[in-house]
């Protein structure tokens, strides 16, 4: 689908700030509310298995994402005719290896402590094997490679893996980055406001877990603590993902970072077993800060940074 673009590269387009905020709020609410539509609105019977439950949620998330994409295309200052609509959302094939390698490299720096801890655990396992008369290096490496291959191959048939590494990252990035950020930028919000405002909507989509955790634990206090931590983490990650999207103009950048973080979980910062983990974490954090702007330079991800539209702020953020 091809469109022509109007609106300035640095300022807002024809979208007002209030309309942008209302639209983003509606998208966040829809993303969560539609998950309960099959039972509460359509009156469908509860799913008979965990797999059926997740497949139903996958369909709901897909419907929400498509609806948000359509709504966004109608709200943005677009005229049909000259360029690809997918470019508005950062859905691109050009500069794809840069959008994968550089964000992954940058994100992995935050996991330096995690990687060191995993290496130490591997060495401990190898020493145990050596004590049993087996080769320390060869057997340990073989076991790690074998376990990694098995874990990757098992993901194809694991419905939870599809949720954590495919459906959730893809639909969340489409709605909370590809749709919301262009609206907020064209609404006239400055760059840093968008980077830190967009995650607020992202965190709202995780508040629906409050009742679920309260029912599980039987304590509203515990549920509030868990959800509060999740909201804080999603705000931090959401700011980083928004930063990647605005800086690169490429949806692949926050998407691969999202999948990476979902796979490794929360970074390990401190470990009781050794101070090496803390040292590695601090070094990784310093490296992350040092390379944050160089590895996200718009010139690495775009053939040109001239004549950008209101939703492409990277032209004025080099």
mmCIF file of C-alpha atoms in Angstrom:
data_model
loop_
_atom_site.group_PDB
_atom_site.id
_atom_site.type_symbol
_atom_site.label_atom_id
_atom_site.label_comp_id
_atom_site.label_asym_id
_atom_site.label_seq_id
_atom_site.Cartn_x
_atom_site.Cartn_y
_atom_site.Cartn_z
ATOM 1 C CA UNK A 1 0.000 0.000 0.000
ATOM 2 C CA UNK A 2 1.424 3.380 -0.937
ATOM 3 C CA UNK A 3 0.878 6.787 0.588
ATOM 4 C CA UNK A 4 2.184 10.295 0.323
ATOM 5 C CA UNK A 5 3.249 12.109 3.454
ATOM 6 C CA UNK A 6 2.537 15.593 4.692
ATOM 7 C CA UNK A 7 3.605 17.416 7.818
ATOM 8 C CA UNK A 8 6.921 18.755 8.982
ATOM 9 C CA UNK A 9 9.847 16.706 10.195
ATOM 10 C CA UNK A 10 10.402 18.580 13.421
ATOM 11 C CA UNK A 11 6.983 19.729 14.526
ATOM 12 C CA UNK A 12 3.534 18.247 14.729
ATOM 13 C CA UNK A 13 1.221 17.398 11.884
ATOM 14 C CA UNK A 14 -2.528 17.682 11.799
ATOM 15 C CA UNK A 15 -2.959 15.633 14.978
ATOM 16 C CA UNK A 16 -3.633 17.585 18.160
ATOM 17 C CA UNK A 17 -1.973 16.627 21.428
ATOM 18 C CA UNK A 18 -5.280 15.793 23.064
ATOM 19 C CA UNK A 19 -6.348 13.588 20.154
ATOM 20 C CA UNK A 20 -2.998 11.776 20.213
ATOM 21 C CA UNK A 21 -3.270 11.078 23.948
ATOM 22 C CA UNK A 22 -6.903 9.963 23.689
ATOM 23 C CA UNK A 23 -6.069 7.650 20.778
ATOM 24 C CA UNK A 24 -3.099 6.116 22.623
ATOM 25 C CA UNK A 25 -5.188 5.605 25.755
ATOM 26 C CA UNK A 26 -7.914 3.925 23.705
ATOM 27 C CA UNK A 27 -5.374 1.619 22.050
ATOM 28 C CA UNK A 28 -3.923 0.604 25.419
ATOM 29 C CA UNK A 29 -7.389 -0.097 26.833
ATOM 30 C CA UNK A 30 -8.404 -2.041 23.719
ATOM 31 C CA UNK A 31 -5.237 -4.149 23.875
ATOM 32 C CA UNK A 32 -6.195 -5.352 27.360
ATOM 33 C CA UNK A 33 -10.008 -5.275 27.211
ATOM 34 C CA UNK A 34 -10.280 -7.382 24.069
ATOM 35 C CA UNK A 35 -8.578 -10.265 25.880
ATOM 36 C CA UNK A 36 -11.721 -10.645 27.973
ATOM 37 C CA UNK A 37 -14.171 -10.112 25.118
ATOM 38 C CA UNK A 38 -14.647 -13.807 24.213
ATOM 39 C CA UNK A 39 -15.942 -14.630 27.690
ATOM 40 C CA UNK A 40 -17.619 -11.391 28.812
ATOM 41 C CA UNK A 41 -19.062 -10.115 25.522
ATOM 42 C CA UNK A 42 -19.308 -13.073 23.152
ATOM 43 C CA UNK A 43 -20.283 -15.374 26.027
ATOM 44 C CA UNK A 44 -18.031 -18.154 24.769
ATOM 45 C CA UNK A 45 -17.390 -21.017 27.179
ATOM 46 C CA UNK A 46 -14.062 -20.945 29.043
ATOM 47 C CA UNK A 47 -11.209 -22.594 27.095
ATOM 48 C CA UNK A 48 -10.765 -26.266 27.890
ATOM 49 C CA UNK A 49 -6.954 -26.164 27.958
ATOM 50 C CA UNK A 50 -4.059 -23.799 28.479
ATOM 51 C CA UNK A 51 -3.221 -24.029 24.798
ATOM 52 C CA UNK A 52 -6.757 -23.056 23.794
ATOM 53 C CA UNK A 53 -6.634 -20.220 26.300
ATOM 54 C CA UNK A 54 -3.460 -18.784 24.767
ATOM 55 C CA UNK A 55 -4.591 -19.280 21.171
ATOM 56 C CA UNK A 56 -7.748 -17.318 21.987
ATOM 57 C CA UNK A 57 -5.585 -14.552 23.428
ATOM 58 C CA UNK A 58 -3.329 -14.618 20.361
ATOM 59 C CA UNK A 59 -6.349 -13.971 18.142
ATOM 60 C CA UNK A 60 -7.542 -11.138 20.377
ATOM 61 C CA UNK A 61 -4.091 -9.517 20.395
ATOM 62 C CA UNK A 62 -3.915 -9.777 16.602
ATOM 63 C CA UNK A 63 -7.339 -8.132 16.207
ATOM 64 C CA UNK A 64 -6.300 -5.346 18.590
ATOM 65 C CA UNK A 65 -3.059 -4.764 16.666
ATOM 66 C CA UNK A 66 -4.757 -4.609 13.263
ATOM 67 C CA UNK A 67 -7.437 -2.275 14.636
ATOM 68 C CA UNK A 68 -4.775 0.054 16.065
ATOM 69 C CA UNK A 69 -2.834 0.060 12.785
ATOM 70 C CA UNK A 70 -5.962 0.990 10.836
ATOM 71 C CA UNK A 71 -6.977 3.687 13.335
ATOM 72 C CA UNK A 72 -3.474 5.135 13.283
ATOM 73 C CA UNK A 73 -3.462 5.334 9.466
ATOM 74 C CA UNK A 74 -6.732 7.265 9.588
ATOM 75 C CA UNK A 75 -5.577 9.697 12.272
ATOM 76 C CA UNK A 76 -2.110 10.508 10.931
ATOM 77 C CA UNK A 77 -1.719 13.279 8.331
ATOM 78 C CA UNK A 78 -1.362 10.911 5.363
ATOM 79 C CA UNK A 79 -2.350 11.192 1.723
ATOM 80 C CA UNK A 80 -2.511 8.018 -0.344
ATOM 81 C CA UNK A 81 -0.319 7.630 -3.404
ATOM 82 C CA UNK A 82 3.474 7.830 -3.291
ATOM 83 C CA UNK A 83 5.216 5.777 -0.630
ATOM 84 C CA UNK A 84 4.707 2.672 1.488
ATOM 85 C CA UNK A 85 2.394 2.871 4.497
ATOM 86 C CA UNK A 86 4.522 0.269 6.270
ATOM 87 C CA UNK A 87 7.299 2.865 6.513
ATOM 88 C CA UNK A 88 5.104 4.945 8.800
ATOM 89 C CA UNK A 89 5.153 2.079 11.281
ATOM 90 C CA UNK A 90 8.860 1.339 10.821
ATOM 91 C CA UNK A 91 8.090 -2.001 9.143
ATOM 92 C CA UNK A 92 11.035 -2.194 6.767
ATOM 93 C CA UNK A 93 13.397 -4.706 5.149
ATOM 94 C CA UNK A 94 16.175 -2.251 4.347
ATOM 95 C CA UNK A 95 19.034 -2.001 6.872
ATOM 96 C CA UNK A 96 17.668 -5.147 8.490
ATOM 97 C CA UNK A 97 20.992 -6.545 9.725
ATOM 98 C CA UNK A 98 21.863 -3.229 11.363
ATOM 99 C CA UNK A 99 18.458 -3.184 13.067
ATOM 100 C CA UNK A 100 19.160 -6.654 14.476
ATOM 101 C CA UNK A 101 22.876 -6.642 15.320
ATOM 102 C CA UNK A 102 23.381 -3.174 16.814
ATOM 103 C CA UNK A 103 20.360 -3.162 19.188
ATOM 104 C CA UNK A 104 21.185 -6.714 20.316
ATOM 105 C CA UNK A 105 24.788 -5.721 20.974
ATOM 106 C CA UNK A 106 23.671 -2.675 22.936
ATOM 107 C CA UNK A 107 21.049 -4.567 24.933
ATOM 108 C CA UNK A 108 23.442 -7.416 25.754
ATOM 109 C CA UNK A 109 25.734 -4.964 27.557
ATOM 110 C CA UNK A 110 23.050 -4.634 30.239
ATOM 111 C CA UNK A 111 23.272 -8.411 30.734
ATOM 112 C CA UNK A 112 27.030 -8.585 31.297
ATOM 113 C CA UNK A 113 26.501 -9.675 34.911
ATOM 114 C CA UNK A 114 23.985 -12.312 33.810
ATOM 115 C CA UNK A 115 26.433 -13.736 31.268
ATOM 116 C CA UNK A 116 29.278 -13.850 33.802
ATOM 117 C CA UNK A 117 27.050 -15.667 36.301
ATOM 118 C CA UNK A 118 26.068 -18.219 33.653
ATOM 119 C CA UNK A 119 29.733 -18.795 32.804
ATOM 120 C CA UNK A 120 30.580 -19.321 36.486
ATOM 121 C CA UNK A 121 27.718 -21.804 36.860
ATOM 122 C CA UNK A 122 28.981 -23.591 33.759
ATOM 123 C CA UNK A 123 32.483 -23.810 35.230
ATOM 124 C CA UNK A 124 31.073 -25.192 38.484
ATOM 125 C CA UNK A 125 29.186 -27.819 36.540
ATOM 126 C CA UNK A 126 32.337 -28.652 34.626
ATOM 127 C CA UNK A 127 34.329 -29.037 37.836
ATOM 128 C CA UNK A 128 31.732 -31.471 39.154
ATOM 129 C CA UNK A 129 32.019 -33.436 35.955
ATOM 130 C CA UNK A 130 35.813 -33.358 36.277
ATOM 131 C CA UNK A 131 35.502 -34.742 39.786
ATOM 132 C CA UNK A 132 33.560 -37.637 38.332
ATOM 133 C CA UNK A 133 36.419 -38.414 35.992
ATOM 134 C CA UNK A 134 35.080 -36.624 32.920
ATOM 135 C CA UNK A 135 36.787 -33.939 30.872
ATOM 136 C CA UNK A 136 36.061 -30.476 32.281
ATOM 137 C CA UNK A 137 36.023 -28.485 29.061
ATOM 138 C CA UNK A 138 34.806 -30.964 26.467
ATOM 139 C CA UNK A 139 31.896 -32.456 28.409
ATOM 140 C CA UNK A 140 30.737 -29.093 29.735
ATOM 141 C CA UNK A 141 30.727 -27.519 26.295
ATOM 142 C CA UNK A 142 28.931 -30.533 24.816
ATOM 143 C CA UNK A 143 26.251 -30.379 27.505
ATOM 144 C CA UNK A 144 25.678 -26.660 27.054
ATOM 145 C CA UNK A 145 25.426 -26.941 23.266
ATOM 146 C CA UNK A 146 23.101 -29.928 23.547
ATOM 147 C CA UNK A 147 20.836 -28.187 26.082
ATOM 148 C CA UNK A 148 20.738 -25.008 23.985
ATOM 149 C CA UNK A 149 19.780 -26.899 20.821
ATOM 150 C CA UNK A 150 17.082 -28.815 22.712
ATOM 151 C CA UNK A 151 15.647 -25.652 24.250
ATOM 152 C CA UNK A 152 15.500 -23.886 20.881
ATOM 153 C CA UNK A 153 13.922 -26.862 19.106
ATOM 154 C CA UNK A 154 11.345 -27.329 21.858
ATOM 155 C CA UNK A 155 10.180 -23.707 21.508
ATOM 156 C CA UNK A 156 8.498 -24.476 18.191
ATOM 157 C CA UNK A 157 5.953 -26.678 19.947
ATOM 158 C CA UNK A 158 5.806 -24.700 23.209
ATOM 159 C CA UNK A 159 2.748 -22.436 23.237
ATOM 160 C CA UNK A 160 4.206 -20.379 26.093
ATOM 161 C CA UNK A 161 7.340 -19.730 24.037
ATOM 162 C CA UNK A 162 5.169 -18.470 21.181
ATOM 163 C CA UNK A 163 3.506 -16.069 23.615
ATOM 164 C CA UNK A 164 6.744 -14.825 25.203
ATOM 165 C CA UNK A 165 8.969 -14.583 22.138
ATOM 166 C CA UNK A 166 6.645 -14.068 19.167
ATOM 167 C CA UNK A 167 3.079 -12.905 19.826
ATOM 168 C CA UNK A 168 3.575 -10.648 22.848
ATOM 169 C CA UNK A 169 6.678 -8.806 21.548
ATOM 170 C CA UNK A 170 5.252 -8.414 18.034
ATOM 171 C CA UNK A 171 1.790 -7.166 19.001
ATOM 172 C CA UNK A 172 3.067 -4.953 21.810
ATOM 173 C CA UNK A 173 5.667 -3.316 19.569
ATOM 174 C CA UNK A 174 3.089 -2.777 16.826
ATOM 175 C CA UNK A 175 0.593 -1.107 19.165
ATOM 176 C CA UNK A 176 2.804 0.649 21.715
ATOM 177 C CA UNK A 177 5.642 1.694 19.447
ATOM 178 C CA UNK A 178 4.631 1.583 15.757
ATOM 179 C CA UNK A 179 1.189 3.132 16.324
ATOM 180 C CA UNK A 180 1.520 5.312 19.404
ATOM 181 C CA UNK A 181 4.864 6.977 18.763
ATOM 182 C CA UNK A 182 3.944 8.400 15.322
ATOM 183 C CA UNK A 183 0.708 9.765 16.795
ATOM 184 C CA UNK A 184 2.489 11.429 19.710
ATOM 185 C CA UNK A 185 5.243 12.849 17.494
ATOM 186 C CA UNK A 186 2.757 14.234 14.977
ATOM 187 C CA UNK A 187 0.739 15.571 17.896
ATOM 188 C CA UNK A 188 3.591 17.957 18.591
ATOM 189 C CA UNK A 189 5.163 16.338 21.667
ATOM 190 C CA UNK A 190 8.925 16.762 21.871
ATOM 191 C CA UNK A 191 11.147 13.733 21.430
ATOM 192 C CA UNK A 192 12.034 13.018 25.045
ATOM 193 C CA UNK A 193 8.455 13.497 26.167
ATOM 194 C CA UNK A 194 7.397 10.816 23.689
ATOM 195 C CA UNK A 195 10.180 8.465 24.791
ATOM 196 C CA UNK A 196 9.036 8.662 28.406
ATOM 197 C CA UNK A 197 5.283 9.121 27.833
ATOM 198 C CA UNK A 198 4.737 6.143 25.555
ATOM 199 C CA UNK A 199 5.858 3.617 28.227
ATOM 200 C CA UNK A 200 3.125 4.920 30.518
ATOM 201 C CA UNK A 201 0.551 3.526 28.099
ATOM 202 C CA UNK A 202 2.663 0.373 27.818
ATOM 203 C CA UNK A 203 2.634 -0.105 31.588
ATOM 204 C CA UNK A 204 -1.153 0.348 31.743
ATOM 205 C CA UNK A 205 -1.486 -2.800 29.642
ATOM 206 C CA UNK A 206 0.092 -4.785 32.485
ATOM 207 C CA UNK A 207 -2.282 -3.606 35.218
ATOM 208 C CA UNK A 208 -4.789 -6.288 34.248
ATOM 209 C CA UNK A 209 -2.598 -8.813 36.082
ATOM 210 C CA UNK A 210 -3.462 -7.229 39.450
ATOM 211 C CA UNK A 211 -6.674 -9.197 39.993
ATOM 212 C CA UNK A 212 -5.029 -12.386 38.728
ATOM 213 C CA UNK A 213 -2.135 -12.112 41.202
ATOM 214 C CA UNK A 214 -4.487 -11.158 44.044
ATOM 215 C CA UNK A 215 -6.542 -14.305 43.433
ATOM 216 C CA UNK A 216 -3.432 -16.473 43.303
ATOM 217 C CA UNK A 217 -1.715 -15.109 46.398
ATOM 218 C CA UNK A 218 -4.818 -14.254 48.375
ATOM 219 C CA UNK A 219 -3.239 -10.925 49.275
ATOM 220 C CA UNK A 220 -3.825 -7.574 47.611
ATOM 221 C CA UNK A 221 -0.591 -6.257 49.147
ATOM 222 C CA UNK A 222 1.505 -8.963 47.491
ATOM 223 C CA UNK A 223 -0.357 -8.447 44.234
ATOM 224 C CA UNK A 224 0.278 -4.689 44.370
ATOM 225 C CA UNK A 225 3.978 -5.273 45.042
ATOM 226 C CA UNK A 226 4.318 -7.689 42.120
ATOM 227 C CA UNK A 227 2.375 -5.519 39.690
ATOM 228 C CA UNK A 228 4.172 -2.392 40.932
ATOM 229 C CA UNK A 229 7.507 -4.017 40.145
ATOM 230 C CA UNK A 230 6.254 -5.128 36.732
ATOM 231 C CA UNK A 231 4.959 -1.656 35.934
ATOM 232 C CA UNK A 232 8.289 -0.109 36.953
ATOM 233 C CA UNK A 233 10.214 -2.568 34.797
ATOM 234 C CA UNK A 234 7.922 -2.063 31.795
ATOM 235 C CA UNK A 235 8.300 1.718 32.083
ATOM 236 C CA UNK A 236 12.100 1.374 32.014
ATOM 237 C CA UNK A 237 12.106 -1.117 29.155
ATOM 238 C CA UNK A 238 9.375 0.786 27.318
ATOM 239 C CA UNK A 239 11.460 3.964 27.439
ATOM 240 C CA UNK A 240 14.411 2.083 25.970
ATOM 241 C CA UNK A 241 12.274 0.471 23.256
ATOM 242 C CA UNK A 242 10.714 3.837 22.410
ATOM 243 C CA UNK A 243 14.175 5.365 22.231
ATOM 244 C CA UNK A 244 15.268 2.657 19.778
ATOM 245 C CA UNK A 245 12.211 3.160 17.594
ATOM 246 C CA UNK A 246 12.500 6.947 17.422
ATOM 247 C CA UNK A 247 16.269 6.915 16.877
ATOM 248 C CA UNK A 248 16.287 4.228 14.181
ATOM 249 C CA UNK A 249 12.866 4.555 12.539
ATOM 250 C CA UNK A 250 12.996 0.752 12.337
ATOM 251 C CA UNK A 251 10.502 -1.451 14.220
ATOM 252 C CA UNK A 252 12.934 -4.378 14.122
ATOM 253 C CA UNK A 253 15.235 -2.589 16.595
ATOM 254 C CA UNK A 254 12.853 -2.547 19.605
ATOM 255 C CA UNK A 255 11.360 -5.889 18.540
ATOM 256 C CA UNK A 256 14.636 -7.828 18.796
ATOM 257 C CA UNK A 257 15.464 -6.052 22.061
ATOM 258 C CA UNK A 258 12.035 -7.044 23.403
ATOM 259 C CA UNK A 259 12.519 -10.711 22.468
ATOM 260 C CA UNK A 260 16.025 -10.694 23.951
ATOM 261 C CA UNK A 261 14.834 -9.260 27.273
ATOM 262 C CA UNK A 262 11.906 -11.671 27.433
ATOM 263 C CA UNK A 263 14.298 -14.579 26.946
ATOM 264 C CA UNK A 264 16.872 -13.572 29.561
ATOM 265 C CA UNK A 265 14.504 -11.900 32.015
ATOM 266 C CA UNK A 266 15.608 -9.230 34.461
ATOM 267 C CA UNK A 267 19.388 -8.619 34.362
ATOM 268 C CA UNK A 268 21.431 -9.974 37.262
ATOM 269 C CA UNK A 269 23.197 -7.077 38.967
ATOM 270 C CA UNK A 270 24.445 -8.564 42.245
ATOM 271 C CA UNK A 271 25.286 -12.146 43.173
ATOM 272 C CA UNK A 272 26.267 -13.475 46.581
ATOM 273 C CA UNK A 273 28.689 -15.981 45.107
ATOM 274 C CA UNK A 274 31.188 -13.465 43.684
ATOM 275 C CA UNK A 275 31.802 -9.789 43.174
ATOM 276 C CA UNK A 276 32.694 -10.447 39.545
ATOM 277 C CA UNK A 277 29.022 -10.315 38.646
ATOM 278 C CA UNK A 278 28.654 -6.820 40.116
ATOM 279 C CA UNK A 279 31.842 -5.637 38.417
ATOM 280 C CA UNK A 280 30.624 -7.005 35.085
ATOM 281 C CA UNK A 281 27.214 -5.381 35.591
ATOM 282 C CA UNK A 282 28.753 -1.972 36.290
ATOM 283 C CA UNK A 283 31.110 -2.323 33.325
ATOM 284 C CA UNK A 284 28.210 -3.365 31.118
ATOM 285 C CA UNK A 285 26.121 -0.393 32.281
ATOM 286 C CA UNK A 286 28.969 2.012 31.543
ATOM 287 C CA UNK A 287 29.415 0.425 28.115
ATOM 288 C CA UNK A 288 25.692 0.706 27.483
ATOM 289 C CA UNK A 289 25.709 4.423 28.305
ATOM 290 C CA UNK A 290 28.851 4.999 26.218
ATOM 291 C CA UNK A 291 27.501 3.262 23.099
ATOM 292 C CA UNK A 292 23.825 4.235 23.483
ATOM 293 C CA UNK A 293 23.888 7.066 20.946
ATOM 294 C CA UNK A 294 26.660 5.810 18.599
ATOM 295 C CA UNK A 295 24.984 2.406 18.075
ATOM 296 C CA UNK A 296 21.591 4.030 17.479
ATOM 297 C CA UNK A 297 22.778 6.749 15.112
ATOM 298 C CA UNK A 298 20.023 7.324 12.517
ATOM 299 C CA UNK A 299 22.626 7.176 9.747
ATOM 300 C CA UNK A 300 23.225 3.488 10.511
ATOM 301 C CA UNK A 301 19.599 2.601 9.816
ATOM 302 C CA UNK A 302 18.546 4.999 7.076
ATOM 303 C CA UNK A 303 19.883 5.799 3.607
ATOM 304 C CA UNK A 304 18.877 9.413 4.110
ATOM 305 C CA UNK A 305 17.880 11.597 7.035
ATOM 306 C CA UNK A 306 16.479 14.441 4.964
ATOM 307 C CA UNK A 307 12.869 15.385 4.246
ATOM 308 C CA UNK A 308 11.422 13.279 7.057
ATOM 309 C CA UNK A 309 7.792 13.547 8.091
ATOM 310 C CA UNK A 310 6.423 14.321 11.539
ATOM 311 C CA UNK A 311 6.511 10.660 12.611
ATOM 312 C CA UNK A 312 10.207 10.299 11.665
ATOM 313 C CA UNK A 313 11.953 12.338 14.342
ATOM 314 C CA UNK A 314 15.373 10.774 13.730
ATOM 315 C CA UNK A 315 16.067 13.443 11.072
ATOM 316 C CA UNK A 316 16.425 16.051 13.794
ATOM 317 C CA UNK A 317 17.926 13.757 16.466
ATOM 318 C CA UNK A 318 21.368 12.848 15.175
#
